[in-house]
Amino acid sequence: WAPQLSDTDIPDDQPLSDFLFDDELRPRKCAECPTPFIDSLDGSGCSIEETKKRIDWLAAGIANHLGITDTTGDVWDRVVSIFAVNNVHTPVLAWAVHRLNGVVAPANVAFRASELAYQLKDSKARCIFTDASHLGIAIEAASSVGIPSSDIFLISIPADTNGPTANIQSFLNLEDLVEIGRQIPPLPRIGWEKGRARKQAAYLCYSSGTSGPPKGVMISHRNIIANIMQMNLYELPFRNGNHEEVILGILPQSHIYSIILTTHCSVFRGDTVVVVAKFELMSLVKAVRKFKMTMLYIVPPILIALIKQGALVKDPTEFDLPSVRRIYSGAAPLSEELTTQIRARYPHVLLGQGYGMTESATVMASHPREVYDGSSGCVLPGLEIRLVDADGNDVEGYNQSGEIWARGPNITLGYFKNKDATAATYSGGWLRSGDVGEFRPHPKTGDAHLFIVDRVKELIKVSGFQVAPAELEGHLLSHSLVDDCAVIPVADERSGEVPKAVVVLSKDAGCDHRTAEREILDWVSKHKSKHKHLKGGVDFVSEIPKSPSGKILRRFLRDREKARQAQ
Ligand code: ATP
Ligand code: MG
């Protein structure tokens, strides 16, 4: 089983939104498909036909407001920032921005004003769409970079989100712009010449900022079209026959994982995404049950919460997920141990994993027909992957690790206004991922599965051996005393570096920190080789810092540790 996709199969002469609604290319015609996005709180949403009209109207409304009359010119003069919690309007807004020949720059809702201001300035955003609960931050950030408050718009969202922080009435909202656009002539439509979709940016997505400040990645229309087609081929065998999937929309809409899987792939295939604004485990589980969701795209912290909190509830049936057929995890390591726990708790569910990064317009590997615990799946069709060692030589064969380099139609255009970083990361036509991986053959099918070891820069070097924090974190999480954890290096005179665990102790641990530390140290010593032992000890904390896309921000813990050692 090896689906093929050649470069010529991927269109390069149409904008993304034309591709999405092209009945000739879609697996199912638009008219046969259900509402693509519905709100988890009130079930509201628009049909595909209505969505298409709203894209045109909203594009005309925004263009009218900004004084744009044509659909030509420099796309980088038409960057639109979206800074809002998940909502059903964001996809339409993004496609409207493309319709007026602009670029969408989504911003992380966890941002403070200074972080948003940095991104607004870096991307030269013309205007901002936000929601009531983020308006205050948007106003502060906008004013510091010279965006007038008349160019801040509200996306109407049911009043669930912490209440307004500024005078809402004085801001135009998305519906006002749709109404304006409905009453004026649509923007001119011009055909795209061959190859244009390869070069023209659709999104400026910022990486998660795990290793340093977020970087703006220029993602072309065709990068996204390519990844939709690649993923579509991979997911076909798992489809619910001819029926649509009902998909959980909890991934942050500003992150590329959501942009591909719960914004574009879903609408192209004719599925419904139930959009959830905020993560709260119990209401999430209730929503999954209420909407009879069949497919969950999530990140490891949600799986950890399902297992750990699910074990504590009085009535465990409340955590049953009978409608779910498939769970897909990505964006951060999902350990073999956690996979086993999920499989035991939800035996009817197929649990798969994918691997990708913003720079690859997300997915590079995804689980095929047969899953393999701990693996991030097989390389997507149309993409080439090399594993390269520290001396720049290709690593051949199975069970040999090297840095993952990738080349293919979903590899993005580079970093915005950052030639040096682009040259270093996108080198000689290959994207250097900064992640260490290795291939192992599936025991039954023989398919080559990609296992992610960890980031090159996060590996802990203990007396010349490399220790992957992700491996130890997976092991620690399988202990009942550990609710969450991170592993970081600490300096050591003899070994150079040694691993240290930072642990959130289980709420019903019922023992003191010293006893818990001894248990945890033993748990590692018993099951892992010597260089992996937690010679740096164990720290107890109330929370592990994570990005909204579910990544452990180990750099914060490392910095804190260094500061402590310097004292
Ligand atoms: P920054 O580049 O700003 O430091 P980031 O790399 O976390 O942030 P993203 O582009 O959101 O930003 O994340 C991509 C990274 O996520 C990958 O390079 C990899 O390290 C990690 N990742 C993604 N999927 C997986 C997976 N299945 N297993 C392990 N790690 C994964
Ligand atoms: Mg990165």
Short mmCIF file of C-alpha atoms in Angstrom, two decimals, residues 30-408:
data_model
loop_
_atom_site.label_atom_id
_atom_site.label_comp_id
_atom_site.label_asym_id
_atom_site.label_seq_id
_atom_site.Cartn_x
_atom_site.Cartn_y
_atom_site.Cartn_z
CA CYS A 30 -20.25 20.87 -2.56
CA ALA A 31 -24.02 20.58 -2.81
CA GLU A 32 -23.95 17.07 -1.30
CA CYS A 33 -21.93 18.05 1.75
CA PRO A 34 -23.10 19.09 5.22
CA THR A 35 -22.34 22.34 7.06
CA PRO A 36 -18.54 22.53 7.16
CA PHE A 37 -18.14 24.35 10.51
CA ILE A 38 -20.57 24.41 13.40
CA ASP A 39 -20.27 26.11 16.74
CA SER A 40 -20.05 23.70 19.67
CA LEU A 41 -22.10 26.01 21.88
CA ASP A 42 -25.12 26.76 19.72
CA GLY A 43 -24.74 24.49 16.68
CA SER A 44 -24.74 27.47 14.28
CA GLY A 45 -22.93 27.42 10.92
CA CYS A 46 -23.33 28.08 7.19
CA SER A 47 -23.75 25.66 4.31
CA ILE A 48 -20.98 25.44 1.71
CA GLU A 49 -23.07 27.37 -0.82
CA GLU A 50 -23.64 30.15 1.69
CA THR A 51 -19.96 30.04 2.66
CA LYS A 52 -18.94 30.68 -0.94
CA LYS A 53 -21.18 33.75 -1.12
CA ARG A 54 -19.96 35.05 2.21
CA ILE A 55 -16.34 34.81 1.02
CA ASP A 56 -17.11 37.15 -1.88
CA TRP A 57 -19.12 39.57 0.22
CA LEU A 58 -16.61 39.69 3.04
CA ALA A 59 -13.73 40.18 0.58
CA ALA A 60 -15.57 43.10 -1.02
CA GLY A 61 -16.44 44.55 2.39
CA ILE A 62 -12.84 44.41 3.67
CA ALA A 63 -11.46 45.74 0.38
CA ASN A 64 -13.95 48.61 0.45
CA HIS A 65 -12.91 49.52 3.97
CA LEU A 66 -9.20 49.41 3.16
CA GLY A 67 -9.58 51.23 -0.16
CA ILE A 68 -8.58 48.20 -2.24
CA THR A 69 -10.22 48.06 -5.67
CA ASP A 70 -8.33 45.41 -7.60
CA THR A 71 -7.02 41.88 -7.06
CA THR A 72 -3.52 42.46 -8.35
CA GLY A 73 -0.46 44.04 -6.76
CA ASP A 74 1.87 43.07 -3.94
CA VAL A 75 0.25 40.53 -1.61
CA TRP A 76 2.53 41.67 1.21
CA ASP A 77 0.70 45.01 1.23
CA ARG A 78 -2.47 43.09 2.13
CA VAL A 79 -1.58 41.14 5.22
CA VAL A 80 -4.53 40.59 7.55
CA SER A 81 -3.97 39.49 11.14
CA ILE A 82 -6.45 37.18 12.88
CA PHE A 83 -6.17 37.18 16.67
CA ALA A 84 -9.18 35.30 18.00
CA VAL A 85 -10.30 32.18 19.79
CA ASN A 86 -11.56 29.36 17.58
CA ASN A 87 -14.79 30.29 15.84
CA VAL A 88 -16.78 29.28 12.77
CA HIS A 89 -16.03 32.53 10.90
CA THR A 90 -12.24 32.30 10.74
CA PRO A 91 -12.08 29.97 7.69
CA VAL A 92 -14.41 32.24 5.69
CA LEU A 93 -12.38 35.25 6.75
CA ALA A 94 -9.13 33.59 5.63
CA TRP A 95 -10.58 32.73 2.22
CA ALA A 96 -11.95 36.27 1.87
CA VAL A 97 -8.43 37.60 2.46
CA HIS A 98 -7.17 35.32 -0.31
CA ARG A 99 -10.02 36.51 -2.54
CA LEU A 100 -8.74 40.08 -2.25
CA ASN A 101 -5.24 38.88 -3.05
CA GLY A 102 -3.98 39.12 0.50
CA VAL A 103 -2.09 37.02 3.04
CA VAL A 104 -3.52 35.70 6.31
CA ALA A 105 -1.31 36.09 9.38
CA PRO A 106 -2.91 34.23 12.30
CA ALA A 107 -1.73 35.12 15.79
CA ASN A 108 -1.62 32.94 18.87
CA VAL A 109 -4.44 33.91 21.28
CA ALA A 110 -2.15 33.39 24.24
CA PHE A 111 -0.12 36.42 23.12
CA ARG A 112 0.31 39.46 25.32
CA ALA A 113 0.15 42.90 23.68
CA SER A 114 3.94 43.13 23.16
CA GLU A 115 4.07 39.70 21.47
CA LEU A 116 1.16 40.55 19.19
CA ALA A 117 2.73 43.93 18.41
CA TYR A 118 5.96 42.18 17.40
CA GLN A 119 4.06 39.97 14.97
CA LEU A 120 1.90 42.81 13.61
CA LYS A 121 5.02 44.83 12.92
CA ASP A 122 7.00 41.93 11.49
CA SER A 123 4.17 40.98 9.12
CA LYS A 124 3.24 44.61 8.32
CA ALA A 125 -0.42 43.76 8.96
CA ARG A 126 -2.96 46.21 7.53
CA CYS A 127 -5.78 45.32 9.90
CA ILE A 128 -6.73 42.94 12.72
CA PHE A 129 -9.75 40.71 13.28
CA THR A 130 -10.23 39.83 16.92
CA ASP A 131 -12.93 38.82 19.41
CA ALA A 132 -14.49 40.59 22.36
CA SER A 133 -12.26 38.99 24.96
CA HIS A 134 -9.05 39.83 23.07
CA LEU A 135 -10.04 43.31 21.97
CA GLY A 136 -8.15 45.04 24.77
CA ILE A 137 -4.86 43.37 23.84
CA ALA A 138 -5.50 43.99 20.13
CA ILE A 139 -6.09 47.71 20.75
CA GLU A 140 -2.92 48.05 22.81
CA ALA A 141 -0.81 46.16 20.25
CA ALA A 142 -2.34 47.98 17.28
CA SER A 143 -1.76 51.41 18.74
CA SER A 144 1.90 50.61 19.44
CA VAL A 145 2.50 49.76 15.76
CA GLY A 146 0.36 52.51 14.26
CA ILE A 147 -2.67 50.49 13.14
CA PRO A 148 -5.70 52.78 13.63
CA SER A 149 -8.49 51.42 15.78
CA SER A 150 -10.83 51.81 12.78
CA ASP A 151 -8.88 48.89 11.26
CA ILE A 152 -9.64 46.56 14.14
CA PHE A 153 -12.70 44.41 13.48
CA LEU A 154 -14.62 42.06 15.69
CA ILE A 155 -15.53 38.55 14.75
CA SER A 156 -18.92 37.93 16.27
CA ILE A 157 -18.73 35.05 18.66
CA PRO A 158 -21.43 33.88 21.08
CA ALA A 159 -20.88 35.59 24.41
CA ASP A 160 -18.99 32.78 26.10
CA THR A 161 -15.59 34.33 26.27
CA ASN A 162 -14.92 36.25 29.48
CA GLY A 163 -16.90 39.32 28.47
CA PRO A 164 -15.83 42.42 26.59
CA THR A 165 -12.72 44.35 27.56
CA ALA A 166 -13.41 47.52 25.55
CA ASN A 167 -16.29 49.42 24.04
CA ILE A 168 -17.46 46.89 21.48
CA GLN A 169 -20.05 49.12 19.88
CA SER A 170 -17.49 51.42 18.30
CA PHE A 171 -15.88 48.61 16.29
CA LEU A 172 -17.08 47.29 12.97
CA ASN A 173 -17.73 43.61 13.05
CA LEU A 174 -17.40 40.89 10.47
CA GLU A 175 -21.15 40.83 9.79
CA ASP A 176 -21.10 44.59 9.08
CA LEU A 177 -18.40 43.99 6.47
CA VAL A 178 -20.37 41.11 4.94
CA GLU A 179 -23.40 43.42 4.73
CA ILE A 180 -21.37 46.20 3.10
CA GLY A 181 -19.89 43.71 0.64
CA ARG A 182 -23.31 42.32 -0.21
CA GLN A 183 -24.41 45.73 -1.43
CA ILE A 184 -21.47 46.61 -3.67
CA PRO A 185 -20.09 44.97 -6.83
CA PRO A 186 -17.83 41.97 -6.11
CA LEU A 187 -14.08 42.31 -6.53
CA PRO A 188 -12.92 41.46 -10.04
CA ARG A 189 -11.97 37.81 -10.52
CA ILE A 190 -8.83 37.24 -12.54
CA GLY A 191 -7.56 33.89 -13.74
CA TRP A 192 -4.25 32.71 -12.32
CA GLU A 193 -1.48 31.85 -14.73
CA LYS A 194 0.24 28.47 -14.43
CA GLY A 195 2.68 28.31 -11.54
CA ARG A 196 1.32 31.31 -9.64
CA ALA A 197 -0.03 29.21 -6.76
CA ARG A 198 3.51 27.92 -6.17
CA LYS A 199 4.90 31.37 -5.49
CA GLN A 200 2.06 33.32 -3.97
CA ALA A 201 1.78 33.22 -0.19
CA ALA A 202 -1.62 32.40 1.29
CA TYR A 203 -0.57 32.38 4.93
CA LEU A 204 2.17 33.83 7.04
CA CYS A 205 2.17 31.37 9.93
CA TYR A 206 4.42 31.82 12.89
CA SER A 207 6.11 28.74 14.33
CA SER A 208 5.24 27.87 17.92
CA GLY A 209 8.29 29.50 19.49
CA THR A 210 9.41 26.34 21.26
CA SER A 211 13.10 26.84 20.57
CA GLY A 212 13.17 30.65 20.47
CA PRO A 213 11.04 33.53 19.21
CA PRO A 214 8.39 32.42 16.66
CA LYS A 215 9.45 32.73 13.00
CA GLY A 216 7.11 33.85 10.19
CA VAL A 217 6.83 31.06 7.61
CA MET A 218 5.57 31.98 4.12
CA ILE A 219 3.13 29.29 3.00
CA SER A 220 2.01 29.28 -0.62
CA HIS A 221 -1.46 28.45 -1.90
CA ARG A 222 -0.02 25.33 -3.49
CA ASN A 223 1.77 24.21 -0.32
CA ILE A 224 -1.63 23.89 1.31
CA ILE A 225 -3.28 22.37 -1.76
CA ALA A 226 -0.45 19.81 -1.85
CA ASN A 227 -0.78 18.87 1.80
CA ILE A 228 -4.55 18.51 1.47
CA MET A 229 -4.05 16.13 -1.46
CA GLN A 230 -1.28 14.21 0.29
CA MET A 231 -3.32 13.78 3.47
CA ASN A 232 -6.45 12.98 1.58
CA LEU A 233 -4.78 9.99 -0.06
CA TYR A 234 -3.60 8.79 3.31
CA GLU A 235 -6.90 9.16 5.09
CA LEU A 236 -9.09 7.56 2.44
CA PRO A 237 -8.77 4.01 3.85
CA PHE A 238 -10.05 5.23 7.23
CA ARG A 239 -13.08 7.10 5.95
CA ASN A 240 -16.44 6.29 7.34
CA GLY A 241 -17.60 4.74 4.06
CA ASN A 242 -19.38 7.39 2.08
CA HIS A 243 -20.48 9.22 5.20
CA GLU A 244 -18.99 12.43 6.43
CA GLU A 245 -16.87 12.52 9.55
CA VAL A 246 -17.83 14.73 12.48
CA ILE A 247 -14.54 16.22 13.57
CA LEU A 248 -13.47 17.90 16.79
CA GLY A 249 -12.22 21.46 16.15
CA ILE A 250 -10.19 22.15 19.30
CA LEU A 251 -6.74 22.69 17.74
CA PRO A 252 -5.92 26.41 17.75
CA GLN A 253 -7.02 27.82 14.39
CA SER A 254 -3.88 29.95 14.32
CA HIS A 255 -1.66 26.85 14.16
CA ILE A 256 -0.79 25.11 10.91
CA TYR A 257 -1.96 21.73 12.25
CA SER A 258 -5.50 23.14 12.48
CA ILE A 259 -5.18 25.17 9.30
CA ILE A 260 -4.51 22.00 7.32
CA LEU A 261 -6.57 19.35 9.05
CA THR A 262 -9.51 21.03 10.72
CA THR A 263 -9.90 23.94 8.30
CA HIS A 264 -8.92 22.87 4.78
CA CYS A 265 -8.78 19.07 4.52
CA SER A 266 -12.12 18.75 6.29
CA VAL A 267 -14.00 21.15 4.04
CA PHE A 268 -12.42 19.67 0.91
CA ARG A 269 -13.60 16.19 1.90
CA GLY A 270 -17.06 17.35 2.91
CA ASP A 271 -16.85 16.74 6.66
CA THR A 272 -18.21 18.79 9.55
CA VAL A 273 -15.92 20.38 12.11
CA VAL A 274 -17.44 21.17 15.51
CA VAL A 275 -15.53 24.28 16.51
CA VAL A 276 -14.62 24.54 20.19
CA ALA A 277 -13.41 27.89 21.52
CA LYS A 278 -11.80 26.88 24.78
CA PHE A 279 -10.21 23.75 26.19
CA GLU A 280 -11.85 22.42 29.30
CA LEU A 281 -11.74 18.65 29.55
CA MET A 282 -15.22 17.87 30.86
CA SER A 283 -17.05 20.17 28.44
CA LEU A 284 -14.88 18.82 25.64
CA VAL A 285 -15.87 15.25 26.44
CA LYS A 286 -19.52 16.34 26.67
CA ALA A 287 -19.31 18.04 23.26
CA VAL A 288 -17.74 14.93 21.70
CA ARG A 289 -20.63 12.85 23.02
CA LYS A 290 -23.35 15.40 22.20
CA PHE A 291 -22.30 15.88 18.55
CA LYS A 292 -21.41 12.20 18.16
CA MET A 293 -17.98 13.11 16.88
CA THR A 294 -16.23 10.40 14.91
CA MET A 295 -12.75 11.81 14.57
CA LEU A 296 -10.56 13.76 16.97
CA TYR A 297 -7.46 15.65 15.86
CA ILE A 298 -5.71 16.46 19.10
CA VAL A 299 -2.37 16.98 20.83
CA PRO A 300 -0.73 14.81 23.50
CA PRO A 301 -1.65 17.02 26.51
CA ILE A 302 -5.35 16.35 25.81
CA LEU A 303 -4.69 12.61 25.71
CA ILE A 304 -2.73 12.87 28.95
CA ALA A 305 -5.66 14.70 30.56
CA LEU A 306 -8.15 12.13 29.26
CA ILE A 307 -6.19 9.30 30.83
CA LYS A 308 -5.10 10.95 34.07
CA GLN A 309 -8.32 12.85 34.90
CA GLY A 310 -10.47 10.08 33.46
CA ALA A 311 -8.97 7.73 36.07
CA LEU A 312 -10.12 10.00 38.89
CA VAL A 313 -13.78 10.60 38.05
CA LYS A 314 -16.42 8.81 40.11
CA ASP A 315 -18.35 7.57 37.11
CA PRO A 316 -15.84 6.54 34.45
CA THR A 317 -18.60 6.01 31.87
CA GLU A 318 -18.80 9.81 31.65
CA PHE A 319 -15.49 9.58 29.80
CA ASP A 320 -16.66 6.94 27.34
CA LEU A 321 -16.43 8.08 23.73
CA PRO A 322 -18.68 5.63 21.88
CA SER A 323 -19.03 7.62 18.64
CA VAL A 324 -15.29 8.17 18.14
CA ARG A 325 -13.70 5.92 15.52
CA ARG A 326 -10.33 7.57 15.19
CA ILE A 327 -8.01 9.78 17.25
CA TYR A 328 -5.10 11.47 15.57
CA SER A 329 -2.30 13.07 17.57
CA GLY A 330 0.33 15.47 16.30
CA ALA A 331 2.52 18.51 17.04
CA ALA A 332 4.40 16.91 19.94
CA PRO A 333 5.68 13.47 20.90
CA LEU A 334 3.11 10.82 21.76
CA SER A 335 4.90 8.09 23.63
CA GLU A 336 4.41 4.38 23.20
CA GLU A 337 3.37 4.18 26.86
CA LEU A 338 0.58 6.74 26.47
CA THR A 339 -0.50 5.03 23.25
CA THR A 340 -0.89 1.77 25.16
CA GLN A 341 -2.93 3.46 27.88
CA ILE A 342 -5.27 5.09 25.35
CA ARG A 343 -5.68 1.84 23.50
CA ALA A 344 -6.61 0.03 26.70
CA ARG A 345 -9.11 2.71 27.73
CA TYR A 346 -10.66 3.16 24.26
CA PRO A 347 -10.22 -0.22 22.53
CA HIS A 348 -12.69 0.62 19.73
CA VAL A 349 -10.66 3.67 18.65
CA LEU A 350 -7.92 3.67 16.03
CA LEU A 351 -5.16 5.87 17.46
CA GLY A 352 -2.74 7.32 14.93
CA GLN A 353 -0.03 9.91 14.89
CA GLY A 354 1.38 12.39 12.42
CA TYR A 355 4.54 14.47 12.24
CA GLY A 356 5.06 17.86 10.73
CA MET A 357 6.09 21.45 11.22
CA THR A 358 4.99 24.91 10.14
CA GLU A 359 7.82 24.97 7.59
CA SER A 360 6.37 21.88 5.86
CA ALA A 361 2.80 23.29 5.70
CA THR A 362 2.42 20.70 8.23
CA VAL A 363 2.14 16.99 7.71
CA MET A 364 5.21 15.06 6.49
CA ALA A 365 4.41 11.64 7.90
CA SER A 366 1.09 10.16 8.88
CA HIS A 367 -0.12 6.80 10.05
CA PRO A 368 -1.03 4.48 7.17
CA ARG A 369 -3.31 1.45 7.06
CA GLU A 370 -1.71 -0.28 10.03
CA VAL A 371 -0.59 1.83 12.98
CA TYR A 372 2.65 1.12 14.80
CA ASP A 373 2.78 2.25 18.42
CA GLY A 374 5.13 5.16 18.98
CA SER A 375 5.59 5.78 15.26
CA SER A 376 4.62 9.01 13.54
CA GLY A 377 3.57 7.06 10.48
CA CYS A 378 4.93 6.83 6.94
CA VAL A 379 6.22 9.55 4.66
CA LEU A 380 3.44 11.19 2.64
CA PRO A 381 3.29 10.64 -1.11
CA GLY A 382 5.15 13.23 -3.17
CA LEU A 383 7.55 13.99 -0.30
CA GLU A 384 11.15 12.80 -0.01
CA ILE A 385 12.80 12.38 3.37
CA ARG A 386 16.47 11.89 4.15
CA LEU A 387 18.06 11.22 7.51
CA VAL A 388 21.38 13.02 7.77
CA ASP A 389 24.07 12.59 10.43
CA ALA A 390 26.11 15.33 12.10
CA ASP A 391 28.77 15.13 9.36
CA GLY A 392 26.21 15.66 6.60
CA ASN A 393 26.17 12.01 5.48
CA ASP A 394 22.95 10.17 4.72
CA VAL A 395 22.01 7.53 7.26
CA GLU A 396 20.91 4.38 5.47
CA GLY A 397 18.79 1.51 6.68
CA TYR A 398 16.48 0.92 9.59
CA ASN A 399 17.01 1.81 13.26
CA GLN A 400 19.67 4.42 12.48
CA SER A 401 18.92 7.95 13.54
CA GLY A 402 19.68 11.21 11.79
CA GLU A 403 18.28 14.70 11.26
CA ILE A 404 15.12 14.67 9.14
CA TRP A 405 15.51 16.60 5.87
CA ALA A 406 12.54 16.95 3.54
CA ARG A 407 11.84 18.01 -0.04
CA GLY A 408 8.47 18.16 -1.79
#
